[in-house]
Short mmCIF file of C-alpha atoms and ligand atoms in Angstrom, two decimals:
data_model
loop_
_atom_site.label_atom_id
_atom_site.label_comp_id
_atom_site.label_asym_id
_atom_site.label_seq_id
_atom_site.Cartn_x
_atom_site.Cartn_y
_atom_site.Cartn_z
CA MET A 1 0.05 0.02 0.03
CA ILE A 2 1.38 3.44 -0.95
CA LYS A 3 0.26 6.37 1.08
CA ILE A 4 -0.81 9.28 -1.11
CA GLU A 5 1.13 12.37 0.01
CA CYS A 6 -0.19 15.37 -1.94
CA ASP A 7 -1.27 19.05 -1.49
CA MET A 8 -4.71 18.17 -0.15
CA LYS A 9 -5.25 21.73 1.08
CA LYS A 10 -5.00 22.98 -2.50
CA ILE A 11 -7.12 20.14 -3.83
CA ARG A 12 -9.80 20.83 -1.32
CA SER A 13 -9.76 24.44 -2.09
CA ILE A 14 -10.21 23.93 -5.89
CA HIS A 15 -12.79 21.25 -5.27
CA SER A 16 -14.77 23.70 -3.07
CA ILE A 17 -14.72 26.32 -5.90
CA TYR A 18 -16.03 23.59 -8.21
CA VAL A 19 -18.86 22.82 -5.83
CA GLU A 20 -19.71 26.56 -5.41
CA GLU A 21 -19.49 27.49 -9.19
CA PHE A 22 -20.75 24.27 -10.83
CA LEU A 23 -22.84 22.17 -8.40
CA PHE A 24 -24.54 24.85 -6.16
CA PRO A 25 -26.39 26.80 -8.95
CA LYS A 26 -27.79 23.53 -10.29
CA TYR A 27 -29.03 22.39 -6.85
CA PHE A 28 -32.05 24.80 -6.67
CA SER A 29 -33.62 23.97 -9.98
CA LEU A 30 -33.35 20.36 -9.04
CA TYR A 31 -34.71 20.97 -5.50
CA LYS A 32 -37.84 22.62 -7.01
CA THR A 33 -38.93 19.54 -8.79
CA GLN A 34 -38.86 17.23 -5.84
CA SER A 35 -41.68 15.87 -3.61
CA GLU A 36 -42.41 17.48 -0.22
CA GLN A 37 -40.86 14.45 1.46
CA ILE A 38 -37.57 14.58 -0.58
CA LYS A 39 -37.45 18.41 0.15
CA ASP A 40 -37.81 17.80 3.82
CA TYR A 41 -34.93 15.22 3.56
CA LEU A 42 -32.70 17.73 1.79
CA ASN A 43 -33.57 20.55 4.17
CA ASN A 44 -32.65 18.30 7.20
CA LEU A 45 -29.43 17.35 5.60
CA LEU A 46 -28.32 20.53 3.85
CA GLY A 47 -30.36 23.33 5.62
CA ASN A 48 -32.57 25.87 3.66
CA LYS A 49 -30.52 29.01 3.72
CA ASP A 50 -28.22 29.51 0.62
CA GLU A 51 -24.95 29.94 2.60
CA VAL A 52 -25.76 26.95 4.79
CA ILE A 53 -26.68 24.68 1.94
CA LEU A 54 -23.48 25.74 0.17
CA GLU A 55 -21.26 24.98 3.23
CA HIS A 56 -22.99 21.56 3.63
CA LEU A 57 -22.62 20.73 -0.03
CA LYS A 58 -18.87 21.54 0.18
CA GLY A 59 -18.66 19.36 3.40
CA LEU A 60 -19.97 16.39 1.52
CA CYS A 61 -17.18 16.81 -1.04
CA VAL A 62 -14.13 17.90 1.07
CA ASP A 63 -14.62 16.72 4.67
CA THR A 64 -12.36 14.16 6.10
CA ASP A 65 -14.70 12.29 8.37
CA LEU A 66 -16.49 10.13 5.87
CA GLU A 67 -18.12 7.88 8.52
CA GLN A 68 -19.81 10.95 10.05
CA ILE A 69 -21.29 11.91 6.75
CA ILE A 70 -22.60 8.41 6.31
CA CYS A 71 -24.16 8.30 9.84
CA LYS A 72 -25.78 11.68 9.59
CA GLU A 73 -27.40 10.80 6.25
CA LYS A 74 -28.50 7.39 7.58
CA TYR A 75 -30.14 9.04 10.57
CA ILE A 76 -31.98 11.74 8.55
CA ARG A 77 -33.06 9.18 5.96
CA GLY A 78 -34.49 7.16 8.83
CA LYS A 79 -36.19 10.13 10.43
CA ILE A 80 -37.83 11.35 7.19
CA PHE A 81 -38.72 8.20 5.36
CA GLY A 82 -39.05 5.70 8.26
CA LYS A 83 -40.35 2.45 7.07
CA THR A 84 -41.08 3.69 3.60
CA MET A 85 -37.45 3.51 2.78
CA LYS A 86 -37.24 -0.29 3.39
CA ASP A 87 -37.97 -1.12 -0.31
CA LYS A 88 -35.13 -0.95 -2.74
CA GLN A 89 -37.00 1.30 -5.29
CA SER A 90 -37.22 4.25 -2.77
CA TYR A 91 -33.44 3.99 -2.13
CA LYS A 92 -32.80 3.74 -5.91
CA ASP A 93 -34.80 6.99 -6.36
CA LEU A 94 -32.81 8.74 -3.58
CA LYS A 95 -29.48 7.52 -5.18
CA LYS A 96 -30.68 9.12 -8.49
CA ILE A 97 -31.12 12.42 -6.76
CA TRP A 98 -27.69 12.28 -5.28
CA ASP A 99 -26.29 11.38 -8.81
CA MET A 100 -27.89 14.58 -10.06
CA ILE A 101 -26.88 16.83 -7.18
CA LEU A 102 -23.20 15.58 -6.75
CA ASP A 103 -22.95 14.47 -10.49
CA TYR A 104 -19.76 12.37 -10.48
CA GLU A 105 -20.30 11.84 -14.26
CA GLY A 106 -20.12 15.57 -14.74
CA PHE A 107 -16.93 15.65 -12.74
CA ASN A 108 -15.49 13.16 -15.32
CA ARG A 109 -16.08 15.73 -18.05
CA GLY A 110 -15.33 18.81 -15.71
CA ILE A 111 -15.15 22.45 -16.36
CA SER A 112 -12.80 24.76 -17.97
CA LYS A 113 -11.69 28.12 -16.70
CA GLY A 114 -13.19 31.03 -18.58
CA ALA A 115 -16.11 33.54 -18.41
CA LYS A 116 -18.32 31.16 -16.25
CA TYR A 117 -15.75 29.46 -14.04
CA SER A 118 -12.68 30.63 -12.17
CA VAL A 119 -10.81 27.29 -12.34
CA SER A 120 -10.38 24.29 -14.58
CA TRP A 121 -11.15 21.20 -12.75
CA ASN A 122 -12.16 17.54 -13.52
CA ARG A 123 -11.11 13.84 -12.67
CA HIS A 124 -7.92 13.94 -14.68
CA LEU A 125 -6.60 17.18 -13.14
CA PHE A 126 -7.51 15.80 -9.70
CA VAL A 127 -5.62 12.55 -10.28
CA GLU A 128 -2.57 14.50 -11.51
CA MET A 129 -2.57 16.64 -8.40
CA THR A 130 -2.64 13.57 -6.12
CA ASN A 131 1.08 13.23 -7.24
CA ILE A 132 1.06 9.45 -7.50
CA LYS A 133 2.48 7.50 -10.56
CA VAL A 134 1.75 3.93 -9.41
CA CYS A 135 -1.55 2.29 -8.36
CA PRO A 136 -1.38 2.71 -4.47
CA TYR A 137 -3.32 -0.60 -3.87
CA CYS A 138 -1.21 -3.11 -5.78
CA ASN A 139 2.05 -1.05 -6.58
CA ARG A 140 2.17 -2.95 -9.85
CA ASN A 141 0.69 -0.68 -12.56
CA TYR A 142 1.63 2.87 -13.75
CA ILE A 143 -0.81 5.71 -13.49
CA THR A 144 0.20 8.07 -16.26
CA SER A 145 -1.05 11.65 -16.92
CA TYR A 146 -0.53 12.90 -20.45
CA VAL A 147 -1.48 16.02 -22.55
CA GLU A 148 -4.09 15.43 -25.24
CA ASP A 149 -3.36 16.62 -28.69
CA ASP A 150 -6.51 18.71 -29.01
CA LYS A 151 -6.90 22.50 -29.24
CA ASP A 152 -7.26 22.78 -25.47
CA ASN A 153 -4.26 20.54 -24.56
CA ARG A 154 -6.29 18.85 -22.00
CA ILE A 155 -4.72 16.53 -19.44
CA HIS A 156 -5.81 12.98 -19.42
CA THR A 157 -4.88 10.19 -17.08
CA THR A 158 -4.84 6.35 -17.43
CA ALA A 159 -6.11 5.95 -13.86
CA SER A 160 -9.41 4.77 -12.66
CA ILE A 161 -10.98 6.24 -9.59
CA ASP A 162 -11.90 3.82 -6.93
CA HIS A 163 -14.68 4.94 -4.52
CA TYR A 164 -13.43 3.79 -1.10
CA TYR A 165 -17.01 3.64 -0.02
CA PRO A 166 -18.63 2.34 -3.25
CA LYS A 167 -20.85 5.04 -4.83
CA ALA A 168 -23.55 2.43 -5.57
CA ILE A 169 -23.97 1.96 -1.89
CA TYR A 170 -22.98 5.51 -0.62
CA PRO A 171 -24.04 7.81 -3.38
CA ILE A 172 -23.60 10.76 -0.94
CA LEU A 173 -19.80 10.27 -0.94
CA GLN A 174 -19.42 9.95 -4.65
CA LEU A 175 -17.59 13.27 -5.08
CA ASN A 176 -15.66 13.48 -1.72
CA VAL A 177 -12.04 13.82 -2.43
CA PHE A 178 -11.02 11.42 0.34
CA ASN A 179 -13.26 8.78 -1.10
CA MET A 180 -11.84 9.00 -4.67
CA ILE A 181 -8.72 6.88 -4.84
CA PRO A 182 -6.71 7.02 -8.12
CA SER A 183 -5.97 3.30 -8.81
CA CYS A 184 -5.31 0.82 -11.73
CA THR A 185 -8.40 -0.67 -13.51
CA VAL A 186 -7.37 -4.16 -12.21
CA CYS A 187 -7.70 -3.06 -8.56
CA ASN A 188 -10.78 -0.90 -9.19
CA SER A 189 -12.92 -3.22 -11.57
CA TYR A 190 -11.53 -6.66 -11.39
CA THR A 191 -10.51 -7.28 -7.97
CA LYS A 192 -12.42 -4.98 -5.76
CA GLY A 193 -15.65 -4.21 -7.74
CA ILE A 194 -18.37 -2.88 -5.59
CA LYS A 195 -17.33 -4.61 -2.34
CA ASP A 196 -17.94 -2.62 0.76
CA LEU A 197 -14.96 -3.72 2.85
CA LYS A 198 -12.78 -1.50 5.11
CA HIS A 199 -9.37 -1.90 3.48
CA LEU A 200 -6.55 0.71 3.85
CA ASN A 201 -7.43 4.16 2.56
CA PRO A 202 -4.23 5.52 0.86
CA TYR A 203 -5.12 9.15 2.01
CA PHE A 204 -5.12 8.18 5.66
CA ASP A 205 -3.41 4.76 6.09
CA LYS A 206 0.01 3.47 5.33
CA GLY A 207 -0.80 0.07 6.79
CA SER A 208 1.82 -2.68 7.32
CA ILE A 209 2.04 -4.97 4.22
CA SER A 210 5.36 -6.41 3.37
CA PHE A 211 6.73 -8.92 0.77
CA LYS A 212 8.79 -11.98 1.69
CA MET A 213 10.51 -14.76 -0.10
CA LYS A 214 8.75 -18.07 1.13
CA LEU A 215 11.63 -20.17 2.45
CA ASN A 216 11.10 -23.83 3.47
CA SER A 217 14.75 -24.37 4.23
CA VAL A 218 18.09 -22.49 4.20
CA GLU A 219 18.90 -24.07 0.83
CA SER A 220 15.79 -22.70 -0.69
CA LEU A 221 17.43 -19.15 -0.50
CA TYR A 222 19.76 -20.57 -3.40
CA SER A 223 16.90 -22.36 -5.16
CA SER A 224 15.41 -20.80 -8.37
CA ASN A 225 11.84 -21.84 -7.39
CA CYS A 226 11.04 -19.40 -4.69
CA ASN A 227 7.63 -17.80 -4.26
CA ILE A 228 6.50 -14.31 -3.13
CA CYS A 229 4.44 -14.23 0.22
CA ILE A 230 2.59 -11.17 1.18
CA VAL A 231 2.70 -10.56 4.83
CA ALA A 232 0.09 -8.29 6.50
CA GLY A 233 0.56 -6.83 9.96
CA ASN A 234 -1.65 -7.19 12.89
CA ASP A 235 -4.14 -4.35 11.80
CA LYS A 236 -7.21 -5.55 10.22
CA LYS A 237 -7.25 -3.08 7.40
CA SER A 238 -3.96 -4.41 6.10
CA ARG A 239 -5.23 -7.92 6.15
CA VAL A 240 -8.46 -6.88 4.43
CA SER A 241 -6.41 -5.05 1.76
CA VAL A 242 -4.38 -8.18 0.93
CA GLU A 243 -7.76 -10.04 0.59
CA VAL A 244 -9.64 -7.57 -1.39
CA PHE A 245 -6.93 -6.82 -3.95
CA LYS A 246 -5.89 -10.53 -4.03
CA LEU A 247 -2.38 -9.49 -3.61
CA ASN A 248 -1.00 -12.94 -3.02
CA LYS A 249 -2.57 -14.16 -6.22
CA ILE A 250 -1.62 -11.32 -8.53
CA TYR A 251 1.97 -11.24 -7.13
CA GLU A 252 2.46 -14.82 -8.25
CA THR A 253 3.31 -13.53 -11.69
CA HIS A 254 6.37 -11.76 -10.28
CA ASN A 255 8.14 -14.59 -8.71
CA SER A 256 10.92 -14.18 -11.29
CA ILE A 257 11.94 -10.97 -9.60
CA LEU A 258 13.08 -12.97 -6.70
CA ASN A 259 15.78 -14.61 -8.72
CA GLU A 260 16.76 -11.36 -10.34
CA ILE A 261 17.37 -9.68 -6.85
CA LYS A 262 19.33 -12.72 -5.57
CA GLU A 263 21.51 -12.82 -8.65
CA LYS A 264 22.15 -9.05 -8.36
CA VAL A 265 23.24 -9.45 -4.64
CA MET A 266 25.43 -12.37 -5.50
CA ASP A 267 27.00 -10.66 -8.53
CA TYR A 268 27.70 -7.55 -6.57
CA GLU A 269 29.40 -9.44 -3.66
CA ASN A 270 31.64 -11.08 -6.31
CA PHE A 271 32.21 -7.79 -8.05
CA LYS A 272 33.10 -5.99 -4.76
CA GLU A 273 35.53 -8.57 -3.73
CA ASN A 274 37.69 -7.87 -6.89
CA TYR A 275 36.92 -4.19 -7.17
CA TYR A 276 40.15 -2.73 -5.86
CA GLU A 277 42.24 -5.43 -7.65
CA LYS A 278 40.61 -4.65 -11.01
CA LEU A 279 40.95 -0.91 -10.55
CA LEU A 280 44.71 -1.07 -11.23
CA GLY A 281 45.35 2.52 -11.92
CA GLU A 282 42.13 3.33 -13.67
CA ILE A 283 39.98 6.12 -12.42
CA ASP A 284 38.06 5.20 -9.28
CA ILE A 285 34.43 6.12 -9.91
CA GLY A 286 33.54 5.14 -6.28
CA ILE A 287 31.96 2.02 -4.93
CA ASP A 288 29.06 4.02 -3.60
CA ASN A 289 28.14 5.11 -7.14
CA ILE A 290 28.36 1.68 -8.37
CA TYR A 291 26.29 0.44 -5.44
CA LYS A 292 23.61 3.06 -6.29
CA ASN A 293 23.45 1.99 -9.92
CA TRP A 294 23.52 -1.62 -9.18
CA PHE A 295 20.65 -1.45 -6.64
CA ASP A 296 18.89 1.58 -8.24
CA PHE A 297 15.54 0.46 -6.83
CA LEU A 298 16.77 1.13 -3.35
CA PHE A 299 16.81 4.85 -4.17
CA LYS A 300 13.41 5.07 -5.74
CA GLU A 301 10.16 5.96 -4.18
CA GLU A 302 7.26 3.43 -4.07
CA LYS A 303 4.94 6.08 -5.47
CA ASP A 304 7.05 6.69 -8.58
CA GLU A 305 7.75 3.08 -9.94
CA PRO A 306 6.01 -0.20 -9.95
CA LEU A 307 7.24 -3.06 -7.64
CA VAL A 308 9.78 -0.94 -5.78
CA LYS A 309 8.37 -2.06 -2.31
CA LEU A 310 8.62 -5.72 -3.40
CA LYS A 311 12.27 -5.37 -4.62
CA LYS A 312 13.30 -3.42 -1.48
CA ASP A 313 11.80 -5.96 0.94
CA ILE A 314 13.34 -8.94 -0.78
CA TYR A 315 16.72 -7.22 -0.87
CA ASN A 316 16.48 -6.51 2.88
CA GLN A 317 15.30 -10.19 3.53
CA ILE A 318 18.46 -11.44 1.51
CA ILE A 319 21.00 -9.06 3.19
CA GLY A 320 19.40 -9.87 6.58
ZN1 ZN B 1 -3.70 -1.68 -8.75
#
Protein backbone atom coordinates (compact mmCIF):
# COMPACT_ATOMS: atom_id res chain seq x y z
CA MET A 1 0.00 0.00 0.00
CA ILE A 2 1.36 3.42 -0.93
CA LYS A 3 0.25 6.40 1.12
CA ILE A 4 -0.84 9.31 -1.05
CA GLU A 5 1.13 12.38 -0.02
CA CYS A 6 -0.14 15.42 -1.89
CA ASP A 7 -1.22 19.02 -1.44
CA MET A 8 -4.67 18.15 -0.12
CA LYS A 9 -5.22 21.73 1.06
CA LYS A 10 -4.96 22.95 -2.54
CA ILE A 11 -7.11 20.09 -3.88
CA ARG A 12 -9.83 20.81 -1.30
CA SER A 13 -9.74 24.49 -2.12
CA ILE A 14 -10.18 23.92 -5.89
CA HIS A 15 -12.81 21.27 -5.26
CA SER A 16 -14.77 23.71 -3.06
CA ILE A 17 -14.73 26.29 -5.87
CA TYR A 18 -16.02 23.60 -8.24
CA VAL A 19 -18.89 22.85 -5.83
CA GLU A 20 -19.73 26.54 -5.49
CA GLU A 21 -19.55 27.48 -9.17
CA PHE A 22 -20.82 24.30 -10.83
CA LEU A 23 -22.93 22.21 -8.43
CA PHE A 24 -24.52 24.82 -6.20
CA PRO A 25 -26.35 26.80 -8.98
CA LYS A 26 -27.87 23.55 -10.30
CA TYR A 27 -29.08 22.49 -6.86
CA PHE A 28 -32.06 24.87 -6.68
CA SER A 29 -33.66 23.96 -9.99
CA LEU A 30 -33.35 20.32 -9.01
CA TYR A 31 -34.76 20.96 -5.53
CA LYS A 32 -37.90 22.66 -6.93
CA THR A 33 -38.93 19.54 -8.84
CA GLN A 34 -38.79 17.19 -5.82
CA SER A 35 -41.67 15.85 -3.68
CA GLU A 36 -42.34 17.46 -0.29
CA GLN A 37 -40.80 14.45 1.45
CA ILE A 38 -37.57 14.67 -0.53
CA LYS A 39 -37.45 18.43 0.07
CA ASP A 40 -37.81 17.74 3.79
CA TYR A 41 -34.95 15.22 3.62
CA LEU A 42 -32.71 17.68 1.77
CA ASN A 43 -33.61 20.53 4.16
CA ASN A 44 -32.71 18.38 7.15
CA LEU A 45 -29.43 17.36 5.63
CA LEU A 46 -28.28 20.54 3.91
CA GLY A 47 -30.33 23.32 5.55
CA ASN A 48 -32.55 25.80 3.74
CA LYS A 49 -30.53 29.01 3.68
CA ASP A 50 -28.24 29.56 0.70
CA GLU A 51 -24.98 29.96 2.61
CA VAL A 52 -25.76 26.97 4.83
CA ILE A 53 -26.64 24.75 1.86
CA LEU A 54 -23.40 25.74 0.15
CA GLU A 55 -21.29 24.94 3.22
CA HIS A 56 -22.98 21.57 3.62
CA LEU A 57 -22.57 20.70 -0.05
CA LYS A 58 -18.88 21.57 0.21
CA GLY A 59 -18.67 19.45 3.37
CA LEU A 60 -19.98 16.40 1.51
CA CYS A 61 -17.19 16.86 -1.04
CA VAL A 62 -14.14 17.86 1.05
CA ASP A 63 -14.66 16.80 4.69
CA THR A 64 -12.33 14.12 6.05
CA ASP A 65 -14.77 12.35 8.34
CA LEU A 66 -16.52 10.07 5.87
CA GLU A 67 -18.11 7.90 8.57
CA GLN A 68 -19.77 10.94 10.09
CA ILE A 69 -21.30 11.93 6.72
CA ILE A 70 -22.65 8.39 6.31
CA CYS A 71 -24.10 8.29 9.83
CA LYS A 72 -25.79 11.68 9.54
CA GLU A 73 -27.40 10.81 6.21
CA LYS A 74 -28.58 7.46 7.52
CA TYR A 75 -30.11 9.08 10.59
CA ILE A 76 -31.96 11.74 8.58
CA ARG A 77 -33.10 9.20 6.00
CA GLY A 78 -34.58 7.09 8.80
CA LYS A 79 -36.21 10.13 10.39
CA ILE A 80 -37.87 11.37 7.19
CA PHE A 81 -38.71 8.17 5.35
CA GLY A 82 -39.01 5.75 8.25
CA LYS A 83 -40.35 2.43 7.11
CA THR A 84 -41.12 3.62 3.59
CA MET A 85 -37.41 3.49 2.73
CA LYS A 86 -37.21 -0.23 3.35
CA ASP A 87 -38.03 -1.06 -0.25
CA LYS A 88 -35.17 -0.96 -2.72
CA GLN A 89 -36.99 1.23 -5.24
CA SER A 90 -37.22 4.21 -2.86
CA TYR A 91 -33.50 3.99 -2.13
CA LYS A 92 -32.81 3.82 -5.87
CA ASP A 93 -34.80 7.03 -6.31
CA LEU A 94 -32.78 8.72 -3.59
CA LYS A 95 -29.55 7.52 -5.20
CA LYS A 96 -30.69 9.10 -8.48
CA ILE A 97 -31.15 12.42 -6.68
CA TRP A 98 -27.60 12.30 -5.27
CA ASP A 99 -26.31 11.36 -8.70
CA MET A 100 -27.93 14.52 -10.05
CA ILE A 101 -26.82 16.78 -7.17
CA LEU A 102 -23.20 15.60 -6.87
CA ASP A 103 -22.91 14.44 -10.47
CA TYR A 104 -19.74 12.33 -10.46
CA GLU A 105 -20.23 11.77 -14.20
CA GLY A 106 -20.13 15.56 -14.67
CA PHE A 107 -16.84 15.62 -12.73
CA ASN A 108 -15.44 13.20 -15.31
CA ARG A 109 -16.11 15.79 -18.01
CA GLY A 110 -15.25 18.75 -15.76
CA ILE A 111 -15.24 22.50 -16.28
CA SER A 112 -12.82 24.84 -18.03
CA LYS A 113 -11.64 28.17 -16.72
CA GLY A 114 -13.22 31.06 -18.59
CA ALA A 115 -16.10 33.53 -18.39
CA LYS A 116 -18.25 31.16 -16.34
CA TYR A 117 -15.76 29.40 -14.07
CA SER A 118 -12.66 30.63 -12.24
CA VAL A 119 -10.87 27.25 -12.28
CA SER A 120 -10.39 24.28 -14.58
CA TRP A 121 -11.23 21.11 -12.73
CA ASN A 122 -12.11 17.51 -13.52
CA ARG A 123 -11.21 13.95 -12.66
CA HIS A 124 -7.97 13.99 -14.68
CA LEU A 125 -6.64 17.18 -13.09
CA PHE A 126 -7.55 15.81 -9.68
CA VAL A 127 -5.60 12.58 -10.29
CA GLU A 128 -2.61 14.56 -11.55
CA MET A 129 -2.60 16.61 -8.35
CA THR A 130 -2.55 13.51 -6.14
CA ASN A 131 1.07 13.20 -7.27
CA ILE A 132 1.05 9.44 -7.58
CA LYS A 133 2.46 7.52 -10.55
CA VAL A 134 1.74 3.98 -9.42
CA CYS A 135 -1.48 2.31 -8.26
CA PRO A 136 -1.48 2.74 -4.46
CA TYR A 137 -3.37 -0.52 -3.88
CA CYS A 138 -1.20 -3.00 -5.81
CA ASN A 139 2.02 -1.05 -6.54
CA ARG A 140 2.16 -2.94 -9.87
CA ASN A 141 0.65 -0.69 -12.53
CA TYR A 142 1.59 2.80 -13.67
CA ILE A 143 -0.81 5.71 -13.46
CA THR A 144 0.12 8.06 -16.26
CA SER A 145 -1.02 11.60 -17.00
CA TYR A 146 -0.48 12.98 -20.50
CA VAL A 147 -1.47 16.02 -22.52
CA GLU A 148 -4.10 15.36 -25.21
CA ASP A 149 -3.28 16.58 -28.73
CA ASP A 150 -6.37 18.74 -29.06
CA LYS A 151 -6.92 22.47 -29.22
CA ASP A 152 -7.33 22.75 -25.44
CA ASN A 153 -4.28 20.57 -24.63
CA ARG A 154 -6.33 18.85 -21.96
CA ILE A 155 -4.68 16.59 -19.42
CA HIS A 156 -5.76 12.94 -19.40
CA THR A 157 -4.91 10.14 -17.04
CA THR A 158 -4.85 6.38 -17.37
CA ALA A 159 -6.08 5.98 -13.77
CA SER A 160 -9.45 4.74 -12.67
CA ILE A 161 -11.06 6.26 -9.62
CA ASP A 162 -11.93 3.77 -6.93
CA HIS A 163 -14.63 4.95 -4.54
CA TYR A 164 -13.42 3.73 -1.15
CA TYR A 165 -17.05 3.69 -0.03
CA PRO A 166 -18.65 2.36 -3.25
CA LYS A 167 -20.81 5.01 -4.88
CA ALA A 168 -23.54 2.44 -5.63
CA ILE A 169 -24.01 1.99 -1.87
CA TYR A 170 -22.97 5.45 -0.59
CA PRO A 171 -24.01 7.88 -3.36
CA ILE A 172 -23.62 10.79 -0.91
CA LEU A 173 -19.82 10.26 -0.96
CA GLN A 174 -19.44 10.00 -4.74
CA LEU A 175 -17.61 13.34 -5.01
CA ASN A 176 -15.71 13.45 -1.72
CA VAL A 177 -11.98 13.85 -2.43
CA PHE A 178 -11.01 11.42 0.36
CA ASN A 179 -13.33 8.81 -1.12
CA MET A 180 -11.86 9.02 -4.64
CA ILE A 181 -8.71 6.91 -4.85
CA PRO A 182 -6.69 6.95 -8.09
CA SER A 183 -5.98 3.33 -8.87
CA CYS A 184 -5.39 0.90 -11.72
CA THR A 185 -8.33 -0.70 -13.54
CA VAL A 186 -7.39 -4.14 -12.23
CA CYS A 187 -7.75 -3.07 -8.58
CA ASN A 188 -10.81 -0.90 -9.19
CA SER A 189 -12.86 -3.11 -11.49
CA TYR A 190 -11.58 -6.67 -11.42
CA THR A 191 -10.46 -7.35 -7.87
CA LYS A 192 -12.46 -4.91 -5.71
CA GLY A 193 -15.59 -4.22 -7.76
CA ILE A 194 -18.34 -2.84 -5.53
CA LYS A 195 -17.31 -4.65 -2.38
CA ASP A 196 -17.90 -2.59 0.75
CA LEU A 197 -14.94 -3.67 2.86
CA LYS A 198 -12.78 -1.52 5.11
CA HIS A 199 -9.37 -1.92 3.53
CA LEU A 200 -6.58 0.67 3.84
CA ASN A 201 -7.45 4.14 2.58
CA PRO A 202 -4.26 5.55 0.96
CA TYR A 203 -5.13 9.12 2.04
CA PHE A 204 -5.10 8.15 5.72
CA ASP A 205 -3.41 4.77 6.16
CA LYS A 206 0.02 3.43 5.39
CA GLY A 207 -0.72 -0.01 6.83
CA SER A 208 1.80 -2.75 7.30
CA ILE A 209 2.03 -4.95 4.23
CA SER A 210 5.38 -6.44 3.31
CA PHE A 211 6.81 -8.91 0.82
CA LYS A 212 8.77 -11.99 1.74
CA MET A 213 10.42 -14.80 -0.08
CA LYS A 214 8.82 -18.04 1.09
CA LEU A 215 11.67 -20.17 2.43
CA ASN A 216 11.14 -23.82 3.36
CA SER A 217 14.79 -24.35 4.25
CA VAL A 218 18.08 -22.44 4.19
CA GLU A 219 18.89 -24.11 0.86
CA SER A 220 15.81 -22.66 -0.75
CA LEU A 221 17.43 -19.23 -0.55
CA TYR A 222 19.66 -20.55 -3.36
CA SER A 223 16.89 -22.35 -5.20
CA SER A 224 15.45 -20.81 -8.34
CA ASN A 225 11.88 -21.79 -7.42
CA CYS A 226 11.01 -19.36 -4.66
CA ASN A 227 7.59 -17.80 -4.21
CA ILE A 228 6.51 -14.38 -3.08
CA CYS A 229 4.48 -14.24 0.07
CA ILE A 230 2.58 -11.16 1.20
CA VAL A 231 2.65 -10.54 4.93
CA ALA A 232 0.03 -8.30 6.52
CA GLY A 233 0.59 -6.83 9.97
CA ASN A 234 -1.75 -7.18 12.90
CA ASP A 235 -4.04 -4.36 11.83
CA LYS A 236 -7.29 -5.53 10.30
CA LYS A 237 -7.26 -3.04 7.42
CA SER A 238 -3.93 -4.35 6.09
CA ARG A 239 -5.24 -7.90 6.16
CA VAL A 240 -8.44 -6.84 4.40
CA SER A 241 -6.40 -5.03 1.72
CA VAL A 242 -4.39 -8.19 0.96
CA GLU A 243 -7.69 -10.08 0.63
CA VAL A 244 -9.68 -7.52 -1.36
CA PHE A 245 -6.96 -6.83 -3.92
CA LYS A 246 -5.95 -10.51 -4.09
CA LEU A 247 -2.31 -9.49 -3.64
CA ASN A 248 -1.04 -13.02 -2.99
CA LYS A 249 -2.60 -14.20 -6.24
CA ILE A 250 -1.61 -11.32 -8.50
CA TYR A 251 1.97 -11.23 -7.20
CA GLU A 252 2.52 -14.86 -8.25
CA THR A 253 3.28 -13.50 -11.69
CA HIS A 254 6.32 -11.63 -10.28
CA ASN A 255 8.12 -14.62 -8.73
CA SER A 256 10.97 -14.25 -11.26
CA ILE A 257 11.94 -10.96 -9.61
CA LEU A 258 13.15 -12.95 -6.59
CA ASN A 259 15.81 -14.58 -8.73
CA GLU A 260 16.75 -11.29 -10.29
CA ILE A 261 17.39 -9.72 -6.89
CA LYS A 262 19.25 -12.78 -5.59
CA GLU A 263 21.51 -12.79 -8.65
CA LYS A 264 22.11 -9.07 -8.33
CA VAL A 265 23.17 -9.44 -4.70
CA MET A 266 25.50 -12.35 -5.49
CA ASP A 267 27.00 -10.64 -8.54
CA TYR A 268 27.61 -7.51 -6.52
CA GLU A 269 29.34 -9.43 -3.74
CA ASN A 270 31.67 -11.06 -6.31
CA PHE A 271 32.27 -7.76 -8.04
CA LYS A 272 33.04 -5.97 -4.77
CA GLU A 273 35.65 -8.55 -3.75
CA ASN A 274 37.66 -7.89 -6.88
CA TYR A 275 36.87 -4.21 -7.19
CA TYR A 276 40.14 -2.73 -5.92
CA GLU A 277 42.22 -5.42 -7.64
CA LYS A 278 40.55 -4.71 -10.97
CA LEU A 279 40.92 -0.97 -10.58
CA LEU A 280 44.71 -1.09 -11.25
CA GLY A 281 45.35 2.53 -11.91
CA GLU A 282 42.05 3.24 -13.66
CA ILE A 283 39.93 6.12 -12.45
CA ASP A 284 38.02 5.20 -9.31
CA ILE A 285 34.37 6.13 -9.93
CA GLY A 286 33.55 5.17 -6.36
CA ILE A 287 32.06 2.05 -4.93
CA ASP A 288 29.11 4.08 -3.58
CA ASN A 289 28.15 5.20 -7.08
CA ILE A 290 28.38 1.66 -8.36
CA TYR A 291 26.20 0.43 -5.49
CA LYS A 292 23.59 3.10 -6.31
CA ASN A 293 23.46 2.01 -9.94
CA TRP A 294 23.52 -1.68 -9.12
CA PHE A 295 20.63 -1.46 -6.67
CA ASP A 296 18.86 1.52 -8.21
CA PHE A 297 15.46 0.40 -6.81
CA LEU A 298 16.70 1.10 -3.26
CA PHE A 299 16.88 4.78 -4.13
CA LYS A 300 13.45 5.06 -5.76
CA GLU A 301 10.15 5.96 -4.16
CA GLU A 302 7.30 3.47 -4.12
CA LYS A 303 4.89 6.05 -5.49
CA ASP A 304 7.02 6.61 -8.60
CA GLU A 305 7.74 3.15 -9.96
CA PRO A 306 5.95 -0.23 -9.88
CA LEU A 307 7.24 -3.08 -7.69
CA VAL A 308 9.75 -0.95 -5.77
CA LYS A 309 8.40 -2.07 -2.38
CA LEU A 310 8.66 -5.74 -3.42
CA LYS A 311 12.27 -5.29 -4.54
CA LYS A 312 13.31 -3.39 -1.40
CA ASP A 313 11.73 -5.91 0.96
CA ILE A 314 13.31 -8.90 -0.80
CA TYR A 315 16.70 -7.19 -0.87
CA ASN A 316 16.47 -6.56 2.88
CA GLN A 317 15.46 -10.15 3.52
CA ILE A 318 18.47 -11.49 1.58
CA ILE A 319 20.93 -9.07 3.16
CA GLY A 320 19.37 -9.89 6.53
ZN1 LIG B 1 -3.70 -1.63 -8.76
